Tab-separated table of C-alpha atoms in Angstrom:
chain	number	residue	atom	x	y	z
A	3	GLY	CA	0.000	0.000	0.000
A	4	LEU	CA	0.925	3.677	-0.356
A	5	PRO	CA	1.499	6.011	2.644
A	6	ASN	CA	-1.852	7.725	1.997
A	7	ASP	CA	-3.590	4.419	1.291
A	8	PRO	CA	-1.980	1.756	3.519
A	9	GLY	CA	-2.484	-1.908	2.725
A	10	ILE	CA	-3.194	-4.875	4.993
A	11	TYR	CA	0.398	-5.195	6.237
A	12	GLN	CA	0.756	-1.503	6.999
A	13	ARG	CA	-2.625	-1.168	8.735
A	14	SER	CA	-1.845	-4.136	10.990
A	15	LEU	CA	1.548	-2.730	11.951
A	16	ILE	CA	0.215	0.803	12.483
A	17	HIS	CA	-2.246	-0.662	14.998
A	18	LEU	CA	0.493	-2.731	16.667
A	19	PHE	CA	2.832	0.226	17.157
A	20	ARG	CA	-0.006	2.451	18.371
A	21	ILE	CA	-0.823	-0.058	21.132
A	22	ALA	CA	2.872	-0.424	22.027
A	23	ASN	CA	3.278	3.358	22.316
A	24	GLU	CA	0.139	3.687	24.465
A	25	ARG	CA	1.509	1.130	26.947
A	26	LEU	CA	5.103	2.336	26.906
A	27	ASN	CA	5.029	3.551	30.527
A	28	ASP	CA	4.018	0.107	31.792
A	29	ILE	CA	5.503	-2.350	29.312
A	30	ASP	CA	8.823	-2.511	27.490
A	31	TYR	CA	8.385	-3.930	23.975
A	32	THR	CA	10.957	-5.499	21.668
A	33	ILE	CA	9.662	-5.974	18.120
A	34	SER	CA	11.417	-7.871	15.335
A	35	VAL	CA	10.438	-8.778	11.785
A	36	SER	CA	11.238	-11.497	9.253
A	37	MET	CA	9.880	-11.966	5.729
A	38	LEU	CA	9.970	-15.030	3.508
A	39	GLU	CA	8.417	-16.393	0.362
A	40	ILE	CA	7.442	-19.888	-0.710
A	41	TYR	CA	8.546	-20.127	-4.333
A	42	ASN	CA	8.252	-23.443	-6.187
A	43	GLU	CA	8.050	-25.219	-2.803
A	44	LYS	CA	11.285	-23.565	-1.674
A	45	ILE	CA	11.491	-21.216	1.305
A	46	ARG	CA	13.514	-18.078	0.541
A	47	ASP	CA	14.481	-15.207	2.837
A	48	LEU	CA	13.188	-11.971	1.300
A	49	LEU	CA	15.412	-9.818	3.529
A	50	SER	CA	18.613	-11.547	2.430
A	51	ASN	CA	20.438	-11.482	-0.890
A	52	SER	CA	20.735	-15.266	-0.746
A	53	LYS	CA	18.231	-17.374	-2.676
A	54	ASN	CA	19.072	-20.535	-0.736
A	55	ASN	CA	16.263	-22.920	0.160
A	56	LEU	CA	15.802	-22.721	3.938
A	57	PRO	CA	14.768	-25.759	6.025
A	58	ILE	CA	11.877	-26.037	8.473
A	59	ARG	CA	12.647	-27.346	11.952
A	60	ILE	CA	10.699	-27.848	15.162
A	61	GLY	CA	12.148	-25.591	17.864
A	62	ASN	CA	12.656	-26.431	21.535
A	63	ASP	CA	9.361	-24.691	22.286
A	64	GLY	CA	7.510	-26.983	19.879
A	65	MET	CA	6.996	-24.168	17.368
A	66	LEU	CA	8.110	-24.222	13.750
A	67	ASP	CA	11.503	-22.633	13.216
A	68	ILE	CA	13.465	-21.720	10.080
A	69	PRO	CA	17.239	-21.765	10.763
A	70	GLY	CA	19.093	-19.092	8.807
A	71	LEU	CA	16.079	-16.780	8.411
A	72	LEU	CA	17.110	-13.167	8.989
A	73	VAL	CA	15.219	-11.516	11.881
A	74	LEU	CA	15.589	-7.729	12.192
A	75	ASN	CA	14.845	-5.661	15.297
A	76	VAL	CA	12.703	-2.590	14.575
A	77	SER	CA	11.790	0.289	16.866
A	78	THR	CA	9.595	2.468	14.652
A	79	LEU	CA	6.882	2.018	12.063
A	80	GLN	CA	9.126	3.683	9.477
A	81	GLU	CA	11.800	1.023	10.013
A	82	VAL	CA	9.232	-1.730	9.462
A	83	GLN	CA	8.017	-0.086	6.268
A	84	GLU	CA	11.579	-0.012	4.922
A	85	VAL	CA	11.954	-3.712	5.746
A	86	LEU	CA	8.686	-4.568	3.973
A	87	LYS	CA	9.673	-2.475	0.956
A	88	LYS	CA	12.920	-4.413	0.601
A	89	GLY	CA	11.114	-7.735	0.970
A	90	GLN	CA	8.504	-6.862	-1.641
A	91	MET	CA	11.216	-5.854	-4.112
A	92	ASN	CA	12.870	-9.264	-3.692
A	93	ARG	CA	9.627	-11.201	-4.110
A	94	ALA	CA	9.242	-13.292	-7.262
A	95	SER	CA	6.838	-11.809	-9.817
A	96	ALA	CA	6.150	-11.930	-13.541
A	97	THR	CA	3.909	-10.488	-16.232
A	98	THR	CA	1.021	-12.678	-17.405
A	99	ASP	CA	-1.912	-12.160	-19.746
A	100	LEU	CA	-4.078	-11.417	-16.685
A	101	ASN	CA	-1.767	-9.252	-14.580
A	102	ASP	CA	1.076	-6.791	-15.200
A	103	ARG	CA	2.801	-7.919	-11.990
A	104	SER	CA	1.667	-11.372	-10.916
A	105	SER	CA	3.050	-12.739	-7.639
A	106	ARG	CA	4.729	-16.083	-8.243
A	107	SER	CA	5.012	-16.946	-4.568
A	108	HIS	CA	3.252	-16.881	-1.214
A	109	ALA	CA	4.767	-14.346	1.204
A	110	ILE	CA	4.785	-14.448	5.008
A	111	VAL	CA	5.746	-11.568	7.282
A	112	CYS	CA	6.351	-12.682	10.873
A	113	VAL	CA	6.311	-9.995	13.566
A	114	ARG	CA	7.762	-11.152	16.891
A	115	VAL	CA	6.766	-9.196	19.988
A	116	ARG	CA	8.491	-9.591	23.369
A	117	SER	CA	6.990	-7.617	26.234
A	118	VAL	CA	8.364	-7.080	29.742
A	119	ASN	CA	6.148	-5.627	32.463
A	120	ARG	CA	8.156	-2.823	34.086
A	121	THR	CA	6.559	-3.467	37.500
A	122	THR	CA	6.379	-7.265	37.768
A	123	ASN	CA	9.093	-8.172	35.212
A	124	ASP	CA	6.659	-10.703	33.722
A	125	ILE	CA	7.704	-11.657	30.191
A	126	SER	CA	5.357	-12.484	27.317
A	127	GLU	CA	6.240	-13.470	23.758
A	128	SER	CA	3.834	-13.525	20.832
A	129	ARG	CA	3.813	-13.564	17.058
A	130	LEU	CA	1.747	-11.928	14.363
A	131	ASN	CA	1.880	-13.676	10.992
A	132	LEU	CA	0.777	-11.759	7.899
A	133	VAL	CA	0.312	-14.150	4.994
A	134	ASP	CA	-0.165	-12.943	1.406
A	135	LEU	CA	-1.353	-15.852	-0.719
A	136	ALA	CA	-0.511	-15.971	-4.412
A	137	GLY	CA	-3.651	-16.158	-6.508
A	138	SER	CA	-4.936	-19.366	-8.026
A	139	GLU	CA	-4.143	-19.275	-11.723
A	140	ARG	CA	-6.088	-20.655	-14.680
A	141	VAL	CA	-3.222	-21.553	-16.992
A	142	SER	CA	-5.412	-21.458	-20.097
A	143	GLN	CA	-6.243	-17.802	-19.383
A	144	SER	CA	-2.916	-16.569	-18.011
A	145	GLY	CA	-0.902	-17.851	-20.987
A	146	ALA	CA	1.731	-19.355	-18.692
A	147	THR	CA	4.412	-21.493	-20.347
A	148	GLY	CA	7.842	-22.812	-19.364
A	149	GLN	CA	9.023	-21.501	-15.984
A	150	GLN	CA	5.803	-19.552	-15.409
A	151	LEU	CA	3.805	-22.738	-16.009
A	152	LYS	CA	5.857	-24.539	-13.348
A	153	GLU	CA	5.297	-21.635	-10.951
A	154	ALA	CA	1.549	-21.680	-11.602
A	155	GLN	CA	1.375	-25.433	-11.016
A	156	CYS	CA	3.204	-25.088	-7.677
A	157	ILE	CA	0.917	-22.249	-6.602
A	158	ASN	CA	-2.230	-24.158	-7.551
A	159	ARG	CA	-1.046	-27.350	-5.843
A	160	SER	CA	-0.248	-25.548	-2.587
A	161	LEU	CA	-3.626	-23.785	-2.597
A	162	SER	CA	-5.292	-27.147	-3.219
A	163	GLU	CA	-3.417	-28.620	-0.238
A	164	LEU	CA	-4.540	-25.657	1.867
A	165	GLY	CA	-8.104	-26.457	0.833
A	166	ASN	CA	-7.577	-30.058	1.956
A	167	VAL	CA	-6.362	-28.841	5.360
A	168	VAL	CA	-9.399	-26.590	5.727
A	169	SER	CA	-11.733	-29.464	4.811
A	170	ALA	CA	-10.026	-31.755	7.343
A	171	LEU	CA	-10.305	-29.095	10.063
A	172	ARG	CA	-13.936	-28.473	9.214
A	173	GLN	CA	-14.733	-32.195	9.412
A	174	ARG	CA	-12.673	-32.511	12.634
A	175	GLN	CA	-10.626	-35.331	11.203
A	176	GLN	CA	-8.059	-37.018	13.426
A	177	HIS	CA	-5.253	-36.367	10.928
A	178	ILE	CA	-4.813	-32.882	9.478
A	179	PRO	CA	-2.484	-32.966	6.406
A	180	PHE	CA	-0.361	-29.945	7.361
A	181	ARG	CA	2.851	-31.625	6.172
A	182	ASN	CA	1.746	-32.095	2.544
A	183	CYS	CA	3.396	-28.870	1.337
A	184	GLN	CA	5.498	-25.991	2.628
A	185	LEU	CA	2.579	-23.538	2.741
A	186	THR	CA	0.420	-25.690	5.003
A	187	ARG	CA	3.401	-26.560	7.213
A	188	LEU	CA	4.058	-22.878	7.844
A	189	LEU	CA	0.351	-22.140	8.383
A	190	GLU	CA	-0.146	-24.818	11.044
A	191	ASN	CA	0.301	-22.365	13.930
A	192	CYS	CA	-2.039	-19.906	12.179
A	193	LEU	CA	-4.892	-22.365	11.763
A	194	ASN	CA	-4.833	-24.240	15.058
A	195	GLY	CA	-7.122	-23.377	17.949
A	196	ASP	CA	-4.616	-21.327	19.947
A	197	SER	CA	-4.383	-18.487	17.416
A	198	LYS	CA	-6.683	-15.582	16.667
A	199	THR	CA	-7.067	-15.698	12.911
A	200	LEU	CA	-8.600	-13.324	10.378
A	201	VAL	CA	-8.893	-14.093	6.667
A	202	VAL	CA	-9.317	-11.060	4.398
A	203	VAL	CA	-10.653	-11.611	0.877
A	204	GLN	CA	-10.422	-8.736	-1.605
A	205	LEU	CA	-12.639	-9.004	-4.665
A	206	ALA	CA	-12.806	-6.919	-7.831
A	207	PRO	CA	-16.332	-6.420	-9.262
A	208	ASP	CA	-15.417	-7.845	-12.660
A	209	THR	CA	-17.907	-10.031	-14.516
A	210	THR	CA	-15.076	-11.695	-16.455
A	211	ALA	CA	-13.774	-13.238	-13.225
A	212	ILE	CA	-16.975	-14.763	-11.840
A	213	GLN	CA	-15.495	-18.252	-11.386
A	214	GLU	CA	-12.423	-16.917	-9.610
A	215	ILE	CA	-14.560	-14.746	-7.320
A	216	LEU	CA	-16.947	-17.597	-6.495
A	217	SER	CA	-14.004	-19.881	-5.759
A	218	SER	CA	-12.526	-17.339	-3.320
A	219	LEU	CA	-15.879	-16.813	-1.604
A	220	ASN	CA	-16.371	-20.568	-1.308
A	221	PHE	CA	-12.917	-20.898	0.280
A	222	ALA	CA	-13.733	-18.134	2.780
A	223	ASP	CA	-17.068	-19.768	3.590
A	224	LYS	CA	-15.354	-23.087	4.370
A	225	LEU	CA	-12.839	-21.339	6.615
A	226	SER	CA	-15.577	-19.535	8.523
A	227	LYS	CA	-17.188	-22.868	9.417
A	228	VAL	CA	-14.048	-24.381	10.938
A	229	GLN	CA	-14.537	-25.026	14.659
A	230	ARG	CA	-11.127	-25.104	16.343
A	231	ARG	CA	-10.386	-26.333	19.847
A	232	ASN	CA	-7.529	-24.831	21.854
A	233	GLN	CA	-5.530	-26.236	24.759
A	234	SER	CA	-8.218	-25.075	27.205
A	235	SER	CA	-10.830	-27.080	25.240
A	236	LYS	CA	-12.556	-23.874	24.173
A	237	THR	CA	-13.738	-23.606	20.576
A	238	SER	CA	-13.025	-20.677	18.287
A	239	GLN	CA	-13.804	-19.706	14.715
A	240	ILE	CA	-11.768	-18.044	11.989
A	241	SER	CA	-13.044	-14.539	11.242
A	242	ILE	CA	-13.652	-13.465	7.642
A	243	GLY	CA	-13.409	-9.976	6.171
A	244	LEU	CA	-14.431	-8.961	2.630
A	245	LEU	CA	-13.032	-6.011	0.676
A	246	SER	CA	-13.922	-4.631	-2.731
A	247	THR	CA	-11.564	-2.860	-5.117
A	248	PRO	CA	-12.531	-0.998	-8.293
A	249	SER	CA	-8.957	-0.897	-9.602
A	250	LYS	CA	-8.447	-2.702	-12.904
A	251	HIS	CA	-4.760	-3.100	-12.011
A	252	GLU	CA	-5.496	-5.215	-8.954
A	253	ARG	CA	-5.830	-8.978	-9.004
A	254	HIS	CA	-9.438	-10.093	-9.313
A	255	CYS	CA	-9.091	-11.897	-5.980
A	256	HIS	CA	-6.570	-11.433	-3.212
A	257	VAL	CA	-6.467	-13.407	0.034
A	258	TRP	CA	-4.544	-12.587	3.211
A	259	ILE	CA	-4.364	-14.588	6.428
A	260	LEU	CA	-3.571	-12.697	9.634
A	261	ALA	CA	-2.878	-14.792	12.734
A	262	PHE	CA	-1.835	-13.802	16.247
A	263	TYR	CA	-0.729	-16.278	18.891
A	264	VAL	CA	1.111	-16.274	22.210
A	265	LEU	CA	4.114	-18.559	22.629
């Protein structure tokens, strides 16, 4: 988004820093940011010049960890915006018949927040994940060939696997196939019952994209019906938000997942 028209990432971080500043007299906050993309089933650090495929590990706290991922401390909103700008510039994109700048990857911004109560010295750690999903692509319409065809196939497969995870969660199956692809592995903490999750679907009122719009709405509907159970045996639902854009330069459909959880 632009400074006078902030996007999902910026709005979320503006709110985060406003809360941190309001509580500054009582709580000392340390905020850090990382940004990665999932490109052709490879995890790449968008804040590093390296294009190496990074591994996924389970940390000592039981949470997913990515060794080698650059994590930067930030103290102001302006610093975060510079970090996001660099990450977006490094993100894989290409021109297709449907879009002048089509994202060829899923992107995840992870904001780590460590808070220390100045009176009690109690420490709390939490994470906010901002997930920008690449759009599902109809190859026959996008004109993808060669490398772009491979990228489209990887995107479509990962979105299909995400749909399978959502269906399994909705049906409360014993086994949830999170490990079937990199996207669902990284979204496990976002979709389980201990996170507060919001899915934002942006739609363009374009009659030429009816099938794409209906598919996105159907996906959001399935997510909204997922009943999750947390460690306290309480159930929670995933919230859904819908946005409309009149811009012909925007993708017909754009989906973000925002998830907050305490470690």
